[in-house]
Coordinates of C-alpha atoms in Angstrom, one line a residue:
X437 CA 0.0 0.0 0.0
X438 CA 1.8 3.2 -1.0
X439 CA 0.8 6.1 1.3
X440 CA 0.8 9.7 0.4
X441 CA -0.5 11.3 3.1
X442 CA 0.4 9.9 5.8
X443 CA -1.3 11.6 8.5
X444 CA -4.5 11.5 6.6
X445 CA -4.4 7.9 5.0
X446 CA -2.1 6.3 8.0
X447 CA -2.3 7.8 11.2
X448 CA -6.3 9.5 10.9
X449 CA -7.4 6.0 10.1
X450 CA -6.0 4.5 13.1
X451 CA -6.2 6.9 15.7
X452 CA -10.2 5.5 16.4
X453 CA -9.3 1.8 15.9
X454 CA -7.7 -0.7 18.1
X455 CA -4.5 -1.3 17.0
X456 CA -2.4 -4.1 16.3
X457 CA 1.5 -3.2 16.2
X458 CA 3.9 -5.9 14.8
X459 CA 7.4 -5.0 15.6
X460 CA 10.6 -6.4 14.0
X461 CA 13.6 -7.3 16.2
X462 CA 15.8 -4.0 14.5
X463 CA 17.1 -1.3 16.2
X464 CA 15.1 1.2 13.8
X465 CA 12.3 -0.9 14.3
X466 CA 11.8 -0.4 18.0
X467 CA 12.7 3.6 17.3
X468 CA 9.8 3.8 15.3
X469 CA 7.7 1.7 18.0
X470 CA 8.5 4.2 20.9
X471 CA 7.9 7.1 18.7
X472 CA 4.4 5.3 18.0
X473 CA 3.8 4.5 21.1
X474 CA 4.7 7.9 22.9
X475 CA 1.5 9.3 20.2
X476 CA -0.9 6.5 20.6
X477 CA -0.2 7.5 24.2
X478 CA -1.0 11.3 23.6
X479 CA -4.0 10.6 21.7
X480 CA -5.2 7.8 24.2
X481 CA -5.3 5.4 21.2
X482 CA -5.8 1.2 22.4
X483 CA -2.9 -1.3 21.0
X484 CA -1.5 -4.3 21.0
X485 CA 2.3 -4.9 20.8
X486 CA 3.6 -7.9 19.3
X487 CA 7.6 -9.2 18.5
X488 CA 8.0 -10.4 15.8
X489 CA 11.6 -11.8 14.4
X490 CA 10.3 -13.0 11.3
X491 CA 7.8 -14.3 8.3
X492 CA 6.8 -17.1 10.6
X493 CA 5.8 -15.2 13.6
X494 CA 4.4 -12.5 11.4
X495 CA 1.6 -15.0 10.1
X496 CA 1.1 -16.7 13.6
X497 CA 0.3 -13.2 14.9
X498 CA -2.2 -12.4 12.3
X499 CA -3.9 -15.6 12.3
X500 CA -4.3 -15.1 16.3
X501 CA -5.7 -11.9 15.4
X502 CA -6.9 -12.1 12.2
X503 CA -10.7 -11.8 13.5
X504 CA -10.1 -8.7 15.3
X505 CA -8.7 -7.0 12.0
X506 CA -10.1 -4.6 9.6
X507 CA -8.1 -4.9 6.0
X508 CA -9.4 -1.9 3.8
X509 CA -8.3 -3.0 0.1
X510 CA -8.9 -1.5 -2.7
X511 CA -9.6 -3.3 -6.0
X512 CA -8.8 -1.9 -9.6
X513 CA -11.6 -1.5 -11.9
X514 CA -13.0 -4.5 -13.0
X515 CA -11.6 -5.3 -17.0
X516 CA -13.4 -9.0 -17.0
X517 CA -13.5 -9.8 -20.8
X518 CA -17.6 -10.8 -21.6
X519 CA -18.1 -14.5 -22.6
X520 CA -17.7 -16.0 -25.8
X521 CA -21.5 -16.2 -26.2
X522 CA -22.3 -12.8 -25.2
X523 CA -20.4 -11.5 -27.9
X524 CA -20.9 -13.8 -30.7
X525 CA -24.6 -13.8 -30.7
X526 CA -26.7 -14.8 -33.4
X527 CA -30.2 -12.6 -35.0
X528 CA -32.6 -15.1 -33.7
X529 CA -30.8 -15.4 -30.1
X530 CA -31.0 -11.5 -29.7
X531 CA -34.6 -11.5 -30.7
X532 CA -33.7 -9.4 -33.6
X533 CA -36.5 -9.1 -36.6
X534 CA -34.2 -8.8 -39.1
X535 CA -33.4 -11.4 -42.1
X536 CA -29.5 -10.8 -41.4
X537 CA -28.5 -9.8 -45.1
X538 CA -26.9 -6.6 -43.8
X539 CA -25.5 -5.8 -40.2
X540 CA -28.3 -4.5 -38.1
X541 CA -27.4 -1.3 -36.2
X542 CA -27.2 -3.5 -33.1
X543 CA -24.6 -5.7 -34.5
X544 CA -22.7 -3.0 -35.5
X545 CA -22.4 -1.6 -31.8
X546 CA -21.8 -5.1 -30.7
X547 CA -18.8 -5.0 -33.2
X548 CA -17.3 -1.8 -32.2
X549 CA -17.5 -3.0 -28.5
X550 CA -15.5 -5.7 -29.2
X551 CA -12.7 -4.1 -30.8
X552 CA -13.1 -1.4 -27.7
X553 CA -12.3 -4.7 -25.8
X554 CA -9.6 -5.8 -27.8
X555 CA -8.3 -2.9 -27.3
X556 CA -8.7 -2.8 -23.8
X557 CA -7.5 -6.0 -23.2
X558 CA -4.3 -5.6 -25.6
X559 CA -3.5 -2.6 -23.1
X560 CA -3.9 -4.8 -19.8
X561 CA -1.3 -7.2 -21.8
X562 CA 1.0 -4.5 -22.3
X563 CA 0.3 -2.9 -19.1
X564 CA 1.0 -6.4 -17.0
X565 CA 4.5 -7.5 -19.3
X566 CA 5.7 -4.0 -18.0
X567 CA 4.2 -4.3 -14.6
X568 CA 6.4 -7.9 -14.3
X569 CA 9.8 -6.2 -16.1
X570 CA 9.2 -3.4 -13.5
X571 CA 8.7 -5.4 -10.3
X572 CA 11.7 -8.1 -11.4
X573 CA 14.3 -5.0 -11.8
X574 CA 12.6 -4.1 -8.0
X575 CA 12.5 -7.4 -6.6
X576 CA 16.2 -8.3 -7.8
X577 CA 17.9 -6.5 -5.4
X578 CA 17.0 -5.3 -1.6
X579 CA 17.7 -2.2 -0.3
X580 CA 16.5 0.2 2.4
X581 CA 15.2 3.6 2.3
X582 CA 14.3 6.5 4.8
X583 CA 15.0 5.0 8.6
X584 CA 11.2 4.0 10.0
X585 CA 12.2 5.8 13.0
X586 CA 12.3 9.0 11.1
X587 CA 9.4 8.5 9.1
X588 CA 7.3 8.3 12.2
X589 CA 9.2 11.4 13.5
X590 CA 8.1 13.4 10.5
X591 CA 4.3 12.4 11.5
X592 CA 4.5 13.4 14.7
X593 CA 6.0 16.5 13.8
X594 CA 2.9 16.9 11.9
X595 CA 0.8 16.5 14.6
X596 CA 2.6 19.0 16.5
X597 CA 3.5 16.3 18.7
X598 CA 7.2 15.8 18.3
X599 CA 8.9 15.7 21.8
X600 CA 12.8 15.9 22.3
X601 CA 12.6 12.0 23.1
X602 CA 11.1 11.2 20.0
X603 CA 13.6 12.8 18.1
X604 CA 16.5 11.2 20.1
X605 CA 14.5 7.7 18.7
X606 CA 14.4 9.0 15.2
X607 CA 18.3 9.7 15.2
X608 CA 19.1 6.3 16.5
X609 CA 17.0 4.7 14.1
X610 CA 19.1 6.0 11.7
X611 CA 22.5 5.1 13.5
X612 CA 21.1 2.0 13.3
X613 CA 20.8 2.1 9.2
X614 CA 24.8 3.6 9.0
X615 CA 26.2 1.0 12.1
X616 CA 24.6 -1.4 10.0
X617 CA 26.1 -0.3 6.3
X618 CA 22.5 -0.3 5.3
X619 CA 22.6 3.2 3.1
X620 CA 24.9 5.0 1.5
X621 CA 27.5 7.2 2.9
X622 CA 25.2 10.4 0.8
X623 CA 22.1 8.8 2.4
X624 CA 23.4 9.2 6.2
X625 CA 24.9 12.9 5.9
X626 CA 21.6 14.0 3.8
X627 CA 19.3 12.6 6.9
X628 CA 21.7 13.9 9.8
X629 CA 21.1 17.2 7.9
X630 CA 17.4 17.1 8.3
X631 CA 17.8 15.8 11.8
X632 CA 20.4 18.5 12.8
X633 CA 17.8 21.3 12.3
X634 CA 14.7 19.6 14.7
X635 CA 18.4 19.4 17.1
X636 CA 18.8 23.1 17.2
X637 CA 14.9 23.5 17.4
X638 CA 14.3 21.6 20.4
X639 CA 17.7 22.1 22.5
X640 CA 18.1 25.7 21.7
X641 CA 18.0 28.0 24.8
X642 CA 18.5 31.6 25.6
X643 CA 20.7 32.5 28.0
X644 CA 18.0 34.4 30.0
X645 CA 17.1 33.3 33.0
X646 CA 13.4 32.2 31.9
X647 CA 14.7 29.4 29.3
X648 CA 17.7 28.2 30.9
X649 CA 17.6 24.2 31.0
X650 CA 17.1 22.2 34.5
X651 CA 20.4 20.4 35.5
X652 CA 18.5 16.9 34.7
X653 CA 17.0 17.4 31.7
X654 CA 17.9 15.9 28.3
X655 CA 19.8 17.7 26.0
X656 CA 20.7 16.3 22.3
X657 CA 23.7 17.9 20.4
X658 CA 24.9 17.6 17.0
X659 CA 28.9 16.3 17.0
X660 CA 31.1 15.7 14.8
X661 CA 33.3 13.2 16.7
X662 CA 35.3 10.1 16.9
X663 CA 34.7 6.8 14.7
X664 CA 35.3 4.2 17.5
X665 CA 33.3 2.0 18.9
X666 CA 31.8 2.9 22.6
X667 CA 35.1 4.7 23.5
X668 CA 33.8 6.5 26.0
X669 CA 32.5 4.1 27.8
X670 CA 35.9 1.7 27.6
X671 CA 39.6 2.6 26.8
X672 CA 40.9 3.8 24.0
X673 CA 43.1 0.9 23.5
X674 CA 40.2 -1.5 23.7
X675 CA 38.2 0.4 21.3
X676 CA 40.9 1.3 18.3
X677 CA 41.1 -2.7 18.6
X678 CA 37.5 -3.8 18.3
X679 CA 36.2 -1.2 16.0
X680 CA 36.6 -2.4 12.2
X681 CA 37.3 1.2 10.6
X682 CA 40.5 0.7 12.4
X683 CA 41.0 -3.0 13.6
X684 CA 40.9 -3.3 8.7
X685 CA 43.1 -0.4 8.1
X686 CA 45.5 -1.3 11.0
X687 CA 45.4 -5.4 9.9
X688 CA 45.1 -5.8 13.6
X689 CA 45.4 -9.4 13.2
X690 CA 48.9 -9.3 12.0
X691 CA 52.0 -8.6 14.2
X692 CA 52.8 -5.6 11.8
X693 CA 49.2 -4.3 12.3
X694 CA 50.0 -4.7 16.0
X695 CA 53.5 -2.7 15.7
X696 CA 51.5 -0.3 13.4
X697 CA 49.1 0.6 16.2
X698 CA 51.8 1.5 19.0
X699 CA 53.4 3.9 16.3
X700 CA 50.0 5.2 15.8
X701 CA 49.8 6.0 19.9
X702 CA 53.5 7.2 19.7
X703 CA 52.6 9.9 17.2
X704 CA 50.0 10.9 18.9
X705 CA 52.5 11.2 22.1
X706 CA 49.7 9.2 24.4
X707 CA 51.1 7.1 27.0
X708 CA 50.1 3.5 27.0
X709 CA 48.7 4.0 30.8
X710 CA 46.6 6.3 30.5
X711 CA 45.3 4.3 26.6
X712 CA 44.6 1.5 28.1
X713 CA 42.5 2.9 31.3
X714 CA 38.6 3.8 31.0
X715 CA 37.9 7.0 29.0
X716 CA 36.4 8.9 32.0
X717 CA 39.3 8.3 34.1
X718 CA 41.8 9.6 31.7
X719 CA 43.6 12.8 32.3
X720 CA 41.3 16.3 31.4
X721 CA 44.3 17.4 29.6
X722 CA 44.5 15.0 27.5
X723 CA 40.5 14.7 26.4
X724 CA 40.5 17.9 25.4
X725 CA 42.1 18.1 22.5
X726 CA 42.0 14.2 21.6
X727 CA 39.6 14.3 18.8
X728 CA 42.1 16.5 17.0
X729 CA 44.8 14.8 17.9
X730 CA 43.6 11.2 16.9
X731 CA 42.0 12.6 13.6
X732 CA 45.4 14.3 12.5
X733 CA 47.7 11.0 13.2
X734 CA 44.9 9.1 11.2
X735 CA 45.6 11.3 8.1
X736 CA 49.1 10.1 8.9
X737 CA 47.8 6.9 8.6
X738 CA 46.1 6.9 5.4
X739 CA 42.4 6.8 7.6
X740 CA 40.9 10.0 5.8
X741 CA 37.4 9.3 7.8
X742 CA 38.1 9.2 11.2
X743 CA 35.7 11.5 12.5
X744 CA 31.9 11.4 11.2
X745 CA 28.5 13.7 11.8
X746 CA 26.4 11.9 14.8
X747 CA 25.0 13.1 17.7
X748 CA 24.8 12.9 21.7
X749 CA 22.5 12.8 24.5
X750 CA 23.0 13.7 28.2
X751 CA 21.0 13.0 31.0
X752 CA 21.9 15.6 33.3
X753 CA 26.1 15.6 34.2
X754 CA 26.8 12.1 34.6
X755 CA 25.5 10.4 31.5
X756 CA 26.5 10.8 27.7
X757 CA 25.7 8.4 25.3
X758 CA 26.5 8.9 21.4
X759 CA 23.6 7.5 19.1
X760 CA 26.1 4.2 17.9
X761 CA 26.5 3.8 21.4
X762 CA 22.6 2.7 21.9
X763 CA 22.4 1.0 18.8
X764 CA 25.2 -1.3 19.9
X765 CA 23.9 -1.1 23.4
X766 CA 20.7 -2.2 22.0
X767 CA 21.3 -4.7 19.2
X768 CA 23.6 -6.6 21.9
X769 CA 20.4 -6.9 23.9
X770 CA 18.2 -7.9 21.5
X771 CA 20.4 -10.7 20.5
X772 CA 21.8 -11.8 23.3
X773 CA 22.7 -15.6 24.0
X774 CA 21.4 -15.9 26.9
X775 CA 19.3 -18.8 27.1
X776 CA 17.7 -17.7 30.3
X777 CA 15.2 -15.6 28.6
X778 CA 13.0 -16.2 25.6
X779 CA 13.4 -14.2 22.3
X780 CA 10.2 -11.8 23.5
X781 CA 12.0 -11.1 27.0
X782 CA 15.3 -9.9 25.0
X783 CA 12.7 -7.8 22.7
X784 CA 11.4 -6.2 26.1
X785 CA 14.1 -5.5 27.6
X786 CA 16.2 -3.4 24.2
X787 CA 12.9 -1.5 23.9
X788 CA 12.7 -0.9 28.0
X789 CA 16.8 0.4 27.3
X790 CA 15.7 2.9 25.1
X791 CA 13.9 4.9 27.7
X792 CA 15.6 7.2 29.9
X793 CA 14.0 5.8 33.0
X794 CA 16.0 2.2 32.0
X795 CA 19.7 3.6 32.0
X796 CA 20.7 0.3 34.1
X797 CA 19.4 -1.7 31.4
X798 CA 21.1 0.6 28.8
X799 CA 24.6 0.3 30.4
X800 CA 24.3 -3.6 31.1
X801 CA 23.4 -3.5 27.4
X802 CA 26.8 -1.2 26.5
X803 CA 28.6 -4.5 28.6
X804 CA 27.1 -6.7 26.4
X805 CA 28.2 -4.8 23.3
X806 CA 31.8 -5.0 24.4
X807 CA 31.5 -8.8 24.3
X808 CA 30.2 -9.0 21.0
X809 CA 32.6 -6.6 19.5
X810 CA 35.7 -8.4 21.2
X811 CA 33.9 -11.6 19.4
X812 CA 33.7 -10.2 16.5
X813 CA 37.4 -8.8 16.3
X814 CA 38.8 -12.1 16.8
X815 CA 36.5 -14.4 14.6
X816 CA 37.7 -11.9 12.1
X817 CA 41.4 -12.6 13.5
X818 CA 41.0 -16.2 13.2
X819 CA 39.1 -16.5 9.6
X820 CA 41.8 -14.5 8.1
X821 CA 45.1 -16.2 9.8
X822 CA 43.8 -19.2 8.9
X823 CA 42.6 -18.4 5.1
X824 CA 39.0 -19.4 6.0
X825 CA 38.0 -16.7 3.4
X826 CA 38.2 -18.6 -0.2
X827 CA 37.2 -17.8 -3.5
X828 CA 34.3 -19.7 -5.4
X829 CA 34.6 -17.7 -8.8
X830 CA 31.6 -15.4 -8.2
X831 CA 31.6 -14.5 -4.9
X832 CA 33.8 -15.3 -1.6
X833 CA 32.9 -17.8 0.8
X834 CA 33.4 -18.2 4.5
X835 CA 31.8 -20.7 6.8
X836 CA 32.5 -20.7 10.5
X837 CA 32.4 -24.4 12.2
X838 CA 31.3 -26.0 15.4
X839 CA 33.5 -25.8 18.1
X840 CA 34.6 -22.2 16.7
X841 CA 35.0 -19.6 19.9
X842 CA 32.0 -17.3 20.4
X843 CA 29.9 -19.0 17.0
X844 CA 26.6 -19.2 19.1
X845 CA 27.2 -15.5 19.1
X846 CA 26.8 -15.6 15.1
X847 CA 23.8 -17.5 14.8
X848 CA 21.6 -14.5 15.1
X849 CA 21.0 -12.7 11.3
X850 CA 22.2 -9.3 12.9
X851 CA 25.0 -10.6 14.9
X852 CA 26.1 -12.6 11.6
X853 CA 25.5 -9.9 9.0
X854 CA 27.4 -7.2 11.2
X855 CA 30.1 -10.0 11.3
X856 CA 30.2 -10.8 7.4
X857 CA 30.5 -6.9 6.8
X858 CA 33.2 -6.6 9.1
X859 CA 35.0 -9.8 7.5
X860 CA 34.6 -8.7 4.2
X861 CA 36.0 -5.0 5.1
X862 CA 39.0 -6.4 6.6
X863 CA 39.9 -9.1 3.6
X864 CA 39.5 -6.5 1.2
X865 CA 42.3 -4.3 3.4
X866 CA 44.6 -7.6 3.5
X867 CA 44.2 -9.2 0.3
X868 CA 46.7 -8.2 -2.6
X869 CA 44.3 -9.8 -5.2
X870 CA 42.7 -7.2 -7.0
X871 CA 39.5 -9.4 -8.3
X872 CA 38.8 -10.7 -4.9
X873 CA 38.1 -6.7 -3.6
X874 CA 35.2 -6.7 -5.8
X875 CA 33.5 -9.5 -5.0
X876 CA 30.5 -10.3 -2.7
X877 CA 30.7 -12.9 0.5
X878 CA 28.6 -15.3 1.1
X879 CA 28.9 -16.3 4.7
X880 CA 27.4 -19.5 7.0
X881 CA 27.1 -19.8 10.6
X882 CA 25.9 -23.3 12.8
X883 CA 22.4 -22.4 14.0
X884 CA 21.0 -25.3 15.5
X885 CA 22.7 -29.0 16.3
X886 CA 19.7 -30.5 17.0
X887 CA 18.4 -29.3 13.7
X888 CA 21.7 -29.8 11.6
X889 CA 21.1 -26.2 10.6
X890 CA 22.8 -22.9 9.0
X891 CA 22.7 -19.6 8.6
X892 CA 23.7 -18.4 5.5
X893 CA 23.9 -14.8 4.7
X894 CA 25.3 -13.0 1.4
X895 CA 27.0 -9.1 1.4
X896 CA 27.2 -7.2 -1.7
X897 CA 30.5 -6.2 -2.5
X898 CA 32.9 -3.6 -0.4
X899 CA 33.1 -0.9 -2.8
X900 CA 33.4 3.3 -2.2
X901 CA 30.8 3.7 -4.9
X902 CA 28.6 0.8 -3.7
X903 CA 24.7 1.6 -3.4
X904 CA 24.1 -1.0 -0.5
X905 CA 21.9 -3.3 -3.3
X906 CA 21.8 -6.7 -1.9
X907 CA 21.0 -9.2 -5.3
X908 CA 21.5 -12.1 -2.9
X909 CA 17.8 -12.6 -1.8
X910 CA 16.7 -14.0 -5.4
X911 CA 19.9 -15.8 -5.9
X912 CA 19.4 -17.5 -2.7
X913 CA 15.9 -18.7 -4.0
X914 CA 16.9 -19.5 -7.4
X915 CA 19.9 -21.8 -6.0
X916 CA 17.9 -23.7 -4.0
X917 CA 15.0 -24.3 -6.1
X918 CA 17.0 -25.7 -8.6
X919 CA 18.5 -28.3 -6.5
X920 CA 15.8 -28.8 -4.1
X921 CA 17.9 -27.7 -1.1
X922 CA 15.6 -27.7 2.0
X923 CA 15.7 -24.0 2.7
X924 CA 13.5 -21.5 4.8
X925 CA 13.3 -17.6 4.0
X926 CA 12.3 -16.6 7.7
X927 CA 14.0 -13.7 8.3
X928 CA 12.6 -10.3 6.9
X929 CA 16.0 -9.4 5.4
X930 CA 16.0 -11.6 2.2
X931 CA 19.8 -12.3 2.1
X932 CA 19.4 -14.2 5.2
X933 CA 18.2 -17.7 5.3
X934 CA 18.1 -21.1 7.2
X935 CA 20.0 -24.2 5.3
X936 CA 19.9 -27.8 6.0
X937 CA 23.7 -28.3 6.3
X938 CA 23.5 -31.5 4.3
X939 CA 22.5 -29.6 1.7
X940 CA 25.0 -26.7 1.7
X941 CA 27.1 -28.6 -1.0
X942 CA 24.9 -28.6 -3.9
X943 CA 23.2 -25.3 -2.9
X944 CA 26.7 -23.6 -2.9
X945 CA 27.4 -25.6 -6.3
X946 CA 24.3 -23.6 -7.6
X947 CA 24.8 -20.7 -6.2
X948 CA 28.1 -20.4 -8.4
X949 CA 26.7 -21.9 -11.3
X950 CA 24.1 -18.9 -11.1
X951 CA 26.4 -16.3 -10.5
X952 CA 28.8 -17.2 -12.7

């Protein structure tokens, strides 16, 4: 359904309903759920919140439901083409006096109406060919538009109901969309743009006495600031390690990489004491010019995009968190392995650490994020020392096996995409092959034992001038229809399926036959 208006065809029609809200498990997603909910709140409107992780759940919802809802569709006009008999009848059957020597004027209209039909229908023919040319070229490749988060933003901005919080939501949602190389570079700094002016609309003060801001309030700023991973929230050290800007451009996982980073800390003249403590307990005069100094021994280092446009919230004095911070913060708890809580209770608890009220949960969620990126870093470490990453013609291939360290960690689609991205960033900055830094990875992960399972994901290739189109979705599909691999399309990213692992063989056998 392609909406227009959407506070007239979207938000007017549901505002005296009952409504049903089914939520994805994505960052953006639950943005674009508190932003929802924080209006169906204002306008006292009834709802029911539902998680759902995928195609599965979404159709076990709606069948629980499915009496309850309203569908409003709208059908096209009605182009049936009349029977044979209707058309083709004969004098006597029409109850027609005449002796049928010449074409009565009745037959006559009934013969211009059917080459008005003809016509008609020749034009549905045409009209459908291009309607099946234009939804193959969309259909071939996925990807994402405008964050959710902001989209619901603009409406309640609309309404005259935009609040500082809900804007804090929209800008994470779109963190989200840039931690998780969903849109293009253009994409993010056009959006932070728009974003940036609501920013100065809703945190700007006078200095008069009458607008002056209460000490616990929460104030969002526009920054143009570090590209590290939680920093200031761990050390330094820890984070130049884990983050995968640096950890590829560095080749952390080599003993030169290693050597490359202490000369990186000696040009900046930072001792290795005060590197490798927390952020916050690291000397003032040092913070306060670090960004410049880190950004101008990165030139040095051939890392021209060290800083990048985000933004920051403070609660008060004591907490600051930059929008990747809560995406990481949040993602980590919505996949967590934890196994003493079911997928729903993970759901609740990223979407309870989005509120301000929830910091504990939002810190224990930064904890969990540390884990994960340490995880990550050293998967990464290990694929690539041990030439894990191969080439299959078309594409790269990389499959992670049982008994790997931390690879229950990857059996989530997030936790595995985010890793796949990071791998493929990383070979690119190691390989000397210059075919192999345009192609695509495909990627597998254990998912179940019990099950004898994958997960099997495919990123587009690491280019500067790549739009983020993922063709991987149909591929998928067409490789294992053609050899009858048992496969499930679950997830609501298409790139990301579940694959018997005794049928990974002949499915990857396709999959290059396809590509090739």
């Amino acid at each position: 359904m392609f909406v227009s208006d959407f506070r007239r065809e979207f938000y007017e029609v549901v505002q005296s309903q009952r409504v049903l809200l089914l939520v994805a498990s994505d960052v953006d997603a639950l943005c674009a759920c508190k932003i929802l909910q924080a209006l169906f709140q204002c306008d006292h409107v009834q709802y029911t919140l539902v998680p759902v992780s995928g195609w599965q759940e979404l159709e076990t919802a709606f069948l629980e439901h499915k009496e309850q809802i309203k569908l409003l569709i709208k059908q096209d006009d009605d182009l049936e083409v009349p029977a044979y008999e209707d058309i083709f009848r004969d004098e006597e059957d029409s109850g027609s006096d005449s002796d049928g020597s010449e074409p009565s004027e009745k037959r006559t209209r009934l013969e211009e109406e059917i080459v008005e039909r003809t016509m008609r229908r020749r034009q549905r023919r045409e009209w459908e060919a291009r309607r099946r040319d234009i939804l193959f070229d969309y259909e071939q490749y996925e990807y994402h538009g405008t964050s959710s988060a902001m989209v619901m933003f603009e409406l309640a901005w609309m309404l005259s109901k935009d609040l500082n919080d809900m804007l804090w939501w929209a800008i994470v949602g779109l963190t989200d969309q840039w931690v998780q190389d969903k849109i293009t570079q253009m994409k993010y700094v056009t959006d932070v743009g728009v974003l940036q002016r609501h920013v100065s609309r809703h945190n700007h003060r006078n200095e008069d006495e009458e607008n002056t801001l209460s000490v616990d309030c929460t104030r969002i700023s526009f920054e143009y600031d570090l590209r590290l991973a939680l920093y200031q929230h761990w050390s330094l050290h820890d984070s130049l390690c884990n983050t995968s800007y640096t950890a590829a451009r560095f080749k952390l996982w080599s003993v030169h990489g290693q050597k490359r980073l202490q000369e990186f800390l000696a040009d900046m003249g930072l001792p290795l004491k005060q590197v490798k403590q927390k952020f916050q307990a690291m000397d003032i005069s040092l913070k306060e010019n670090l960004r410049e100094m880190i950004e101008e021994s990165a030139n040095k280092f051939g890392m021209k995009d060290m800083r990048m446009q985000t933004f920051s919230i403070h609660f008060g004095f004591k907490h600051k968190f930059l929008a990747s911070d809560v995406v990481f913060a949040t993602m980590s708890l919505m996949e967590s392995p934890e196994k003493d809580g079911s997928g729903t209770d993970h759901f609740i608890q990223a979407l309870d650490s989005l509120s301000r009220s929830n910091l504990d949960k939002l810190y224990y969620g930064l904890e969990l994020a540390k884990k994960q990126l340490r995880a990550t870093q050293q998967t990464i470490a290990s694929c690539l020392c041990t030439n894990l990453v191969i080439s299959q013609g078309p594409f790269l291939y990389c499959s992670l096996m049982e008994g790997t360290p931390d690879v229950m960690l990857f059996s989530r689609p997030v936790s595995l995409s985010l890793l796949s991205k990071h791998l493929l960033k990383s070979f690119v900055c190691s390989t000397k092959n210059r075919r192999c830094k345009l192609l695509p990875l495909v990627m597998a992960a254990p998912l179940s034992m019990e099950h004898g399972t994958v997960t099997v994901v495919g990123i587009p290739p690491e280019t500067d001038s790549s739009d983020r189109k993922n063709f991987f979705g149909r591929a998928f599909e067409k490789a294992a229809e053609s050899t009858s691999s048992r496969m499930l399309h679950n997830h609501f990213d298409l790139s990301v399926i579940e694959l018997k692992a005794e049928d990974r063989s002949k499915f990857l056998d396709a999959l290059v036959s396809l590509l090739s």
